[in-house]
PDB file of C-alpha atoms in Angstrom:
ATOM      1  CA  UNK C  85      83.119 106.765  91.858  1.00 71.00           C
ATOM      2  CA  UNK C  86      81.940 103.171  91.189  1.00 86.00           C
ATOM      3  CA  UNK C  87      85.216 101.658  90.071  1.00 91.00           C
ATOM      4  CA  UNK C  88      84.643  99.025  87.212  1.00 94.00           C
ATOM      5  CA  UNK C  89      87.028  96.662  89.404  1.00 96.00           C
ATOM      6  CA  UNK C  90      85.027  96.973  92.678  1.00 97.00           C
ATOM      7  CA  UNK C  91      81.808  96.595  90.943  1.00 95.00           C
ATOM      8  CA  UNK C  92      82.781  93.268  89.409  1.00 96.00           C
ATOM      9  CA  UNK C  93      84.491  91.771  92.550  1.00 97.00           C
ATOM     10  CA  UNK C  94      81.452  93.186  94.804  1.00 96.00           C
ATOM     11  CA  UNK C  95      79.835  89.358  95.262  1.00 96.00           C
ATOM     12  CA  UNK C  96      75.742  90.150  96.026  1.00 95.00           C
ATOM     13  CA  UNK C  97      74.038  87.201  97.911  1.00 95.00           C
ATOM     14  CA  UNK C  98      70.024  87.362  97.292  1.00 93.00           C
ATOM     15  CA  UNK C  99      67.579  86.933  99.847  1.00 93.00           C
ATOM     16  CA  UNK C 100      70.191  87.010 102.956  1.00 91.00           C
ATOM     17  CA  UNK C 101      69.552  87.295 105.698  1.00 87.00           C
ATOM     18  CA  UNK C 102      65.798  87.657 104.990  1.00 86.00           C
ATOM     19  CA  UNK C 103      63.512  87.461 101.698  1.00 90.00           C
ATOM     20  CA  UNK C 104      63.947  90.254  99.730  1.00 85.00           C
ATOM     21  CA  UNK C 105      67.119  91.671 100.872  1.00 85.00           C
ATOM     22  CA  UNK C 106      70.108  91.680  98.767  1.00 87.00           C
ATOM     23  CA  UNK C 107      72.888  91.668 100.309  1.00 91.00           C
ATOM     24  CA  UNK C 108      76.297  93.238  98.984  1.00 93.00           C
ATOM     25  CA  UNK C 109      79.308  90.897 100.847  1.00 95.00           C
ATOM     26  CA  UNK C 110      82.540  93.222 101.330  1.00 96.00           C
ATOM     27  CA  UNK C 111      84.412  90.041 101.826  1.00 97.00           C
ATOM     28  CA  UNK C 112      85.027  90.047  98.518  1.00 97.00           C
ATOM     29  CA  UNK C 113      86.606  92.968  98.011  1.00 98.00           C
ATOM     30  CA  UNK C 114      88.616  92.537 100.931  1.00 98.00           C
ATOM     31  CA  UNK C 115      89.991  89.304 100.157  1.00 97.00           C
ATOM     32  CA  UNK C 116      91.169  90.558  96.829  1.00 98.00           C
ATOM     33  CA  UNK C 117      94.835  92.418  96.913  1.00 98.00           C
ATOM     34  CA  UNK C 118      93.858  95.138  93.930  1.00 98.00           C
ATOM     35  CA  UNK C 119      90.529  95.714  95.136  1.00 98.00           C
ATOM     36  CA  UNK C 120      91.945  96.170  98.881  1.00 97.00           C
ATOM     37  CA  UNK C 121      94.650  98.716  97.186  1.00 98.00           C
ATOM     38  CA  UNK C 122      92.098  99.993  95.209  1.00 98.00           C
ATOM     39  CA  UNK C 123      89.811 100.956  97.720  1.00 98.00           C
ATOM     40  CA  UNK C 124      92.201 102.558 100.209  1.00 98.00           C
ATOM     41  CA  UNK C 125      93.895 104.293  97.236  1.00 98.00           C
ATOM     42  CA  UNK C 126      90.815 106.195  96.423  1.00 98.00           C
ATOM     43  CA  UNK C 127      89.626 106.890 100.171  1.00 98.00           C
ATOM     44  CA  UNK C 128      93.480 108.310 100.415  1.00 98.00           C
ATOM     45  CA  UNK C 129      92.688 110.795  97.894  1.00 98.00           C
ATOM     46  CA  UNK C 130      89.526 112.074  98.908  1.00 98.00           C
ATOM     47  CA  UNK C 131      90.595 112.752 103.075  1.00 98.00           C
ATOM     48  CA  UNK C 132      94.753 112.997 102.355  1.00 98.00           C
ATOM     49  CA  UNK C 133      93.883 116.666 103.193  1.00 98.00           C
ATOM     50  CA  UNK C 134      91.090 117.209 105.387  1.00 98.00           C
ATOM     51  CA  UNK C 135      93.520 116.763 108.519  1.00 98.00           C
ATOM     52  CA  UNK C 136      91.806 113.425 110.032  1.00 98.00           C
ATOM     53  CA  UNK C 137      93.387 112.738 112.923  1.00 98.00           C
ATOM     54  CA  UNK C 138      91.319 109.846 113.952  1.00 98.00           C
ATOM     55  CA  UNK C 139      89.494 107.148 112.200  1.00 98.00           C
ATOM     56  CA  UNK C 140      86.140 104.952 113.531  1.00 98.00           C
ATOM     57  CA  UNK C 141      85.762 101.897 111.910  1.00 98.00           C
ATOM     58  CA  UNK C 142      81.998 100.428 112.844  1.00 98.00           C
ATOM     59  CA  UNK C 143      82.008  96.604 113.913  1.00 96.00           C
ATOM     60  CA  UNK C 144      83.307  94.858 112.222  1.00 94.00           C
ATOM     61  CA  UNK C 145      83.738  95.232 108.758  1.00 96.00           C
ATOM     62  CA  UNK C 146      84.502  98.958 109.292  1.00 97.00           C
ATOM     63  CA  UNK C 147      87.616  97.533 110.925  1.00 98.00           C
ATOM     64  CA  UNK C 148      88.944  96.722 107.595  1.00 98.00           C
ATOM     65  CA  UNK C 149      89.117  99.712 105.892  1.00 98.00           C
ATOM     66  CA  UNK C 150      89.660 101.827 108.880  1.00 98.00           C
ATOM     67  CA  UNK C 151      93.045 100.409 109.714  1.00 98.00           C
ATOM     68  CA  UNK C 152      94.465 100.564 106.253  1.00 98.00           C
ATOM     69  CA  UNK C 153      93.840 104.038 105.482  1.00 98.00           C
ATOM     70  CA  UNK C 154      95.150 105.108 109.003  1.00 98.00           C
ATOM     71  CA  UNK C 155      98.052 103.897 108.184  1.00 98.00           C
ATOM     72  CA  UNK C 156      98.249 106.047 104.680  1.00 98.00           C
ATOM     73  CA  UNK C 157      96.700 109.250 106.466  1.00 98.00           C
ATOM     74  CA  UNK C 158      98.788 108.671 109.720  1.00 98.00           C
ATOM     75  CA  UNK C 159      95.730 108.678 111.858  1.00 98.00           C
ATOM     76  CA  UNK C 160      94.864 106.921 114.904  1.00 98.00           C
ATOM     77  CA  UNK C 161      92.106 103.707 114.954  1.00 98.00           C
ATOM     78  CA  UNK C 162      89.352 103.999 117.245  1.00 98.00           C
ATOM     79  CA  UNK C 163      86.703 100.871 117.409  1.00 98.00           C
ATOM     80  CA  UNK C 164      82.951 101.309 117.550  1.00 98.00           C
ATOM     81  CA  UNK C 165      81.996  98.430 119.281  1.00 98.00           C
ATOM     82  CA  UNK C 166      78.900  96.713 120.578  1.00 96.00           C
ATOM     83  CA  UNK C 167      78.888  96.407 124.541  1.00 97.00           C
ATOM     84  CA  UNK C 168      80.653  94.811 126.412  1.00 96.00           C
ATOM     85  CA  UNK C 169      83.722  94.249 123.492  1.00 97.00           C
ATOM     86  CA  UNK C 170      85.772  97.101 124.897  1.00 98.00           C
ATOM     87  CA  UNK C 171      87.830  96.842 128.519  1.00 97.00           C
ATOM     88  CA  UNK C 172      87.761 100.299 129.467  1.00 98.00           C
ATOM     89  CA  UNK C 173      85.629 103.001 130.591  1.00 98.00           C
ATOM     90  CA  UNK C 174      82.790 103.397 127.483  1.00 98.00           C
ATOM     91  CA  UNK C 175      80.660 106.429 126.095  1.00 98.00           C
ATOM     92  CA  UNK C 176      77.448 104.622 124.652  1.00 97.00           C
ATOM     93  CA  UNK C 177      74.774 105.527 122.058  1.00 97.00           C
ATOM     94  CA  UNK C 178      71.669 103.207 121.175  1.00 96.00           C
ATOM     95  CA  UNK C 179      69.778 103.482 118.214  1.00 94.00           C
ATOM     96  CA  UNK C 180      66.757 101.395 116.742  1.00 88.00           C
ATOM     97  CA  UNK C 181      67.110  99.161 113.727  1.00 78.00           C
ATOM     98  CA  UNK C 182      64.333  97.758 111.663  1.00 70.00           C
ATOM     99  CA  UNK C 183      63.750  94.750 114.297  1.00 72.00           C
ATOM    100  CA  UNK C 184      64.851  96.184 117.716  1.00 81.00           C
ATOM    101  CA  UNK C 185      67.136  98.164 119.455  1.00 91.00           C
ATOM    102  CA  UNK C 186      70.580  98.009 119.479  1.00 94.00           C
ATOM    103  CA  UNK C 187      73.821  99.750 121.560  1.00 97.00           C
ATOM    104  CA  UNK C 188      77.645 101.014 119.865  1.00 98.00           C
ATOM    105  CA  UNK C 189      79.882 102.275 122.341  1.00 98.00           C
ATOM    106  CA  UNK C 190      83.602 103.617 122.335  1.00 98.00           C
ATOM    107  CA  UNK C 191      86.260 104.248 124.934  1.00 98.00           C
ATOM    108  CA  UNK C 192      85.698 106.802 127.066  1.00 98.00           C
ATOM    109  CA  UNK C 193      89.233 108.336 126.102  1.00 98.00           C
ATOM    110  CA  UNK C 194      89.177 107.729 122.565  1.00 98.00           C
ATOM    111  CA  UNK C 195      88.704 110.977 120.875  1.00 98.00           C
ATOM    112  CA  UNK C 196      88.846 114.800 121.773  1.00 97.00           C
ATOM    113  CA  UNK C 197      88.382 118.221 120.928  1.00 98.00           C
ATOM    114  CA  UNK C 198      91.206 118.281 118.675  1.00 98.00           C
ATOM    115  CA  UNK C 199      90.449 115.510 116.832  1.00 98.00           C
ATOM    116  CA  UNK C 200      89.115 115.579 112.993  1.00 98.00           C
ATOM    117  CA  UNK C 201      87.263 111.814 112.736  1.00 98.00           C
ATOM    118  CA  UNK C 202      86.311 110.345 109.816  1.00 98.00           C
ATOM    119  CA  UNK C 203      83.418 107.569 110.726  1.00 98.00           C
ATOM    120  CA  UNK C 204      84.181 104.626 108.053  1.00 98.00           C
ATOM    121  CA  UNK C 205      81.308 101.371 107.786  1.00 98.00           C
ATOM    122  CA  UNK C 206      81.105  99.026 104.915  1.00 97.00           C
ATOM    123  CA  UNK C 207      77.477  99.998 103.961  1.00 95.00           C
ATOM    124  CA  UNK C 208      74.874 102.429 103.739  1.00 95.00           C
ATOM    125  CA  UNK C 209      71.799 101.310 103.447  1.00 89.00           C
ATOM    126  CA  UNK C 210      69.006 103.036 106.302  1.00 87.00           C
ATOM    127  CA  UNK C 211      71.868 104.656 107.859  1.00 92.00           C
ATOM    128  CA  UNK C 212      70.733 103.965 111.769  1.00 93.00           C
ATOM    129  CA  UNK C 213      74.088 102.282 112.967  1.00 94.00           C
ATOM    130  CA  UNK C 214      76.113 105.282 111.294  1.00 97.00           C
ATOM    131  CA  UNK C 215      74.005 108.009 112.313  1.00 97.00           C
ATOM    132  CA  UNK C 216      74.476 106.408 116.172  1.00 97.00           C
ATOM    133  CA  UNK C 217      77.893 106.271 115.970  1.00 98.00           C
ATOM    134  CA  UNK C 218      77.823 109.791 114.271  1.00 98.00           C
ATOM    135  CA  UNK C 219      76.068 110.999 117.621  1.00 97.00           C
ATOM    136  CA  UNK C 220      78.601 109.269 119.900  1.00 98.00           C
ATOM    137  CA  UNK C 221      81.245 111.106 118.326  1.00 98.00           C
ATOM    138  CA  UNK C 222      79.649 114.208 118.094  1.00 98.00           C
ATOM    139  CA  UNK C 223      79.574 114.117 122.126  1.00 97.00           C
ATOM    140  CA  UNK C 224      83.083 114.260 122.189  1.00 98.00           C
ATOM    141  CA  UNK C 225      82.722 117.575 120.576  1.00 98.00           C
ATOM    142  CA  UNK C 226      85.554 116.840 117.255  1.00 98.00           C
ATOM    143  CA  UNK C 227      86.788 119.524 114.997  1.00 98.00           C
ATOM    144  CA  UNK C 228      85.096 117.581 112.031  1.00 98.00           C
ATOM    145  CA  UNK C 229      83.358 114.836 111.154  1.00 98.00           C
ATOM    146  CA  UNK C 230      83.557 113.010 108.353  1.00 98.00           C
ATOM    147  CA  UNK C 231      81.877 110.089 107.138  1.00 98.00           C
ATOM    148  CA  UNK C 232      82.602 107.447 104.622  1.00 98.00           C
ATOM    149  CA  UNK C 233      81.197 104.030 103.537  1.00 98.00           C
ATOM    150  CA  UNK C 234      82.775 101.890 100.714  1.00 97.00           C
ATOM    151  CA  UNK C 235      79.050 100.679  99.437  1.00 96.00           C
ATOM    152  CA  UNK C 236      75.690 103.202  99.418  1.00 94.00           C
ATOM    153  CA  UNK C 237      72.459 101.089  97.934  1.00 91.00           C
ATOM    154  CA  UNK C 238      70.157 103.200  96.604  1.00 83.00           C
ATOM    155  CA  UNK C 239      68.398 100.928  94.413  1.00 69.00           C
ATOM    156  CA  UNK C 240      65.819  99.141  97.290  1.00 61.00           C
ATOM    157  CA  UNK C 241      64.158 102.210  98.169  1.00 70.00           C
ATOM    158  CA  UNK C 242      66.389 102.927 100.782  1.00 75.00           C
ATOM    159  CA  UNK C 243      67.966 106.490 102.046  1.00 81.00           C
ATOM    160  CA  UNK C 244      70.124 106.291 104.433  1.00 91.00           C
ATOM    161  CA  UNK C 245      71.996 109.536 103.707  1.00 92.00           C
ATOM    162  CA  UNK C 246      68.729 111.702 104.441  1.00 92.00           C
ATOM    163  CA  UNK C 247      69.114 110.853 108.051  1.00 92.00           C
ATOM    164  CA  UNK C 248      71.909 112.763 108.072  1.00 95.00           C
ATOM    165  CA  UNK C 249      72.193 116.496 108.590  1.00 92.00           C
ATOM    166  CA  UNK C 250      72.452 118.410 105.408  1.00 92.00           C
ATOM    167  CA  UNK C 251      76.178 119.626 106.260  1.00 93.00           C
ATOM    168  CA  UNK C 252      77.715 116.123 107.366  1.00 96.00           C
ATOM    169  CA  UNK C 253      80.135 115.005 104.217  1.00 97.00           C
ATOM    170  CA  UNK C 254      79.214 111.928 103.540  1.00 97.00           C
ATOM    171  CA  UNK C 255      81.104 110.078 100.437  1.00 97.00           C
ATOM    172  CA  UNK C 256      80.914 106.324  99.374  1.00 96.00           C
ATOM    173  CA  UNK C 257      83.043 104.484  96.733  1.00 96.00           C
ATOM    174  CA  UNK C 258      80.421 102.827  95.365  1.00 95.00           C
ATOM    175  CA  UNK C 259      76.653 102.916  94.417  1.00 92.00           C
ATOM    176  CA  UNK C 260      74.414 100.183  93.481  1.00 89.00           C
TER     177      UNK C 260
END
């Protein structure tokens, strides 16, 4: 897709939050009205008929997107939160990252097998938070699964989307 407008708006902050990483700051996008429109316009289009019932939107930035475009699809928002964010009863699902081990978790009751989720995150870079919260869902044993990202970097060596199995739909708006 890479949208001229996105592209330019996109703001990329080197060596955060390490050496050597660049990293692409959705805030941007977000904070502009035509890119927000833009974005959720485009997302609209691609699941308007693939039935979603429910959206995840990964903490936190997944938030974002996943709220808008529940709105246009006339889905439900569930959050994927770290633990201890959520009140209720929680299924849970750790993962390692590239310095430790970390835990998403969502409410117990938040999806079932009627549901068709869409999983939306900011960014794909390794894939490891995404992949996690695509087994969490997958225990709830969905109709579909979908998964989305607004950004996919493939241009630090990095492939995130080969975690994933072969049949999960994965799109992104952008690629840098």
């Amino acid at each position: 897709m890479n949208n001229k407008l996105l592209l330019e708006n996109l703001r990329c902050i080197p060596d955060f939050p390490q050496k050597g990483i660049n990293f692409r700051d959705v805030t941007t996008l977000f904070k502009n009205a035509e890119c927000l429109k833009v974005m959720v316009d485009e997302l609209y289009e691609i699941y308007k008929e693939k039935g979603i019932t429910k959206i995840v939107g990964i903490e936190s930035r997944g938030f974002v997107i996943a709220s808008a475009l529940a709105v246009r699809l006339n889905a439900g928002v569930i959050l994927c939160r770290k633990p201890g964010k959520l009140p209720a009863e929680t299924v849970q699902e750790s993962y390692t990252k590239e310095y430790g081990e970390d835990t998403i978790e969502i409410h117990k009751d938040a999806i079932d097998e009627n549901d068709i989720v869409l999983l939306h995150d900011d960014l794909l870079a390794t894939g490891g938070t995404m992949k996690a919260a695509y087994n969490l869902v997958k225990k709830f044993n969905p109709k579909n699964i979908y998964v989305n990202f607004i950004i996919e970097i493939n241009d630090e060596g990095l492939h995130g989307r080969d975690i994933f199995d072969k049949e999960t739909e994965i799109t992104t708006l952008i690629q840098v």
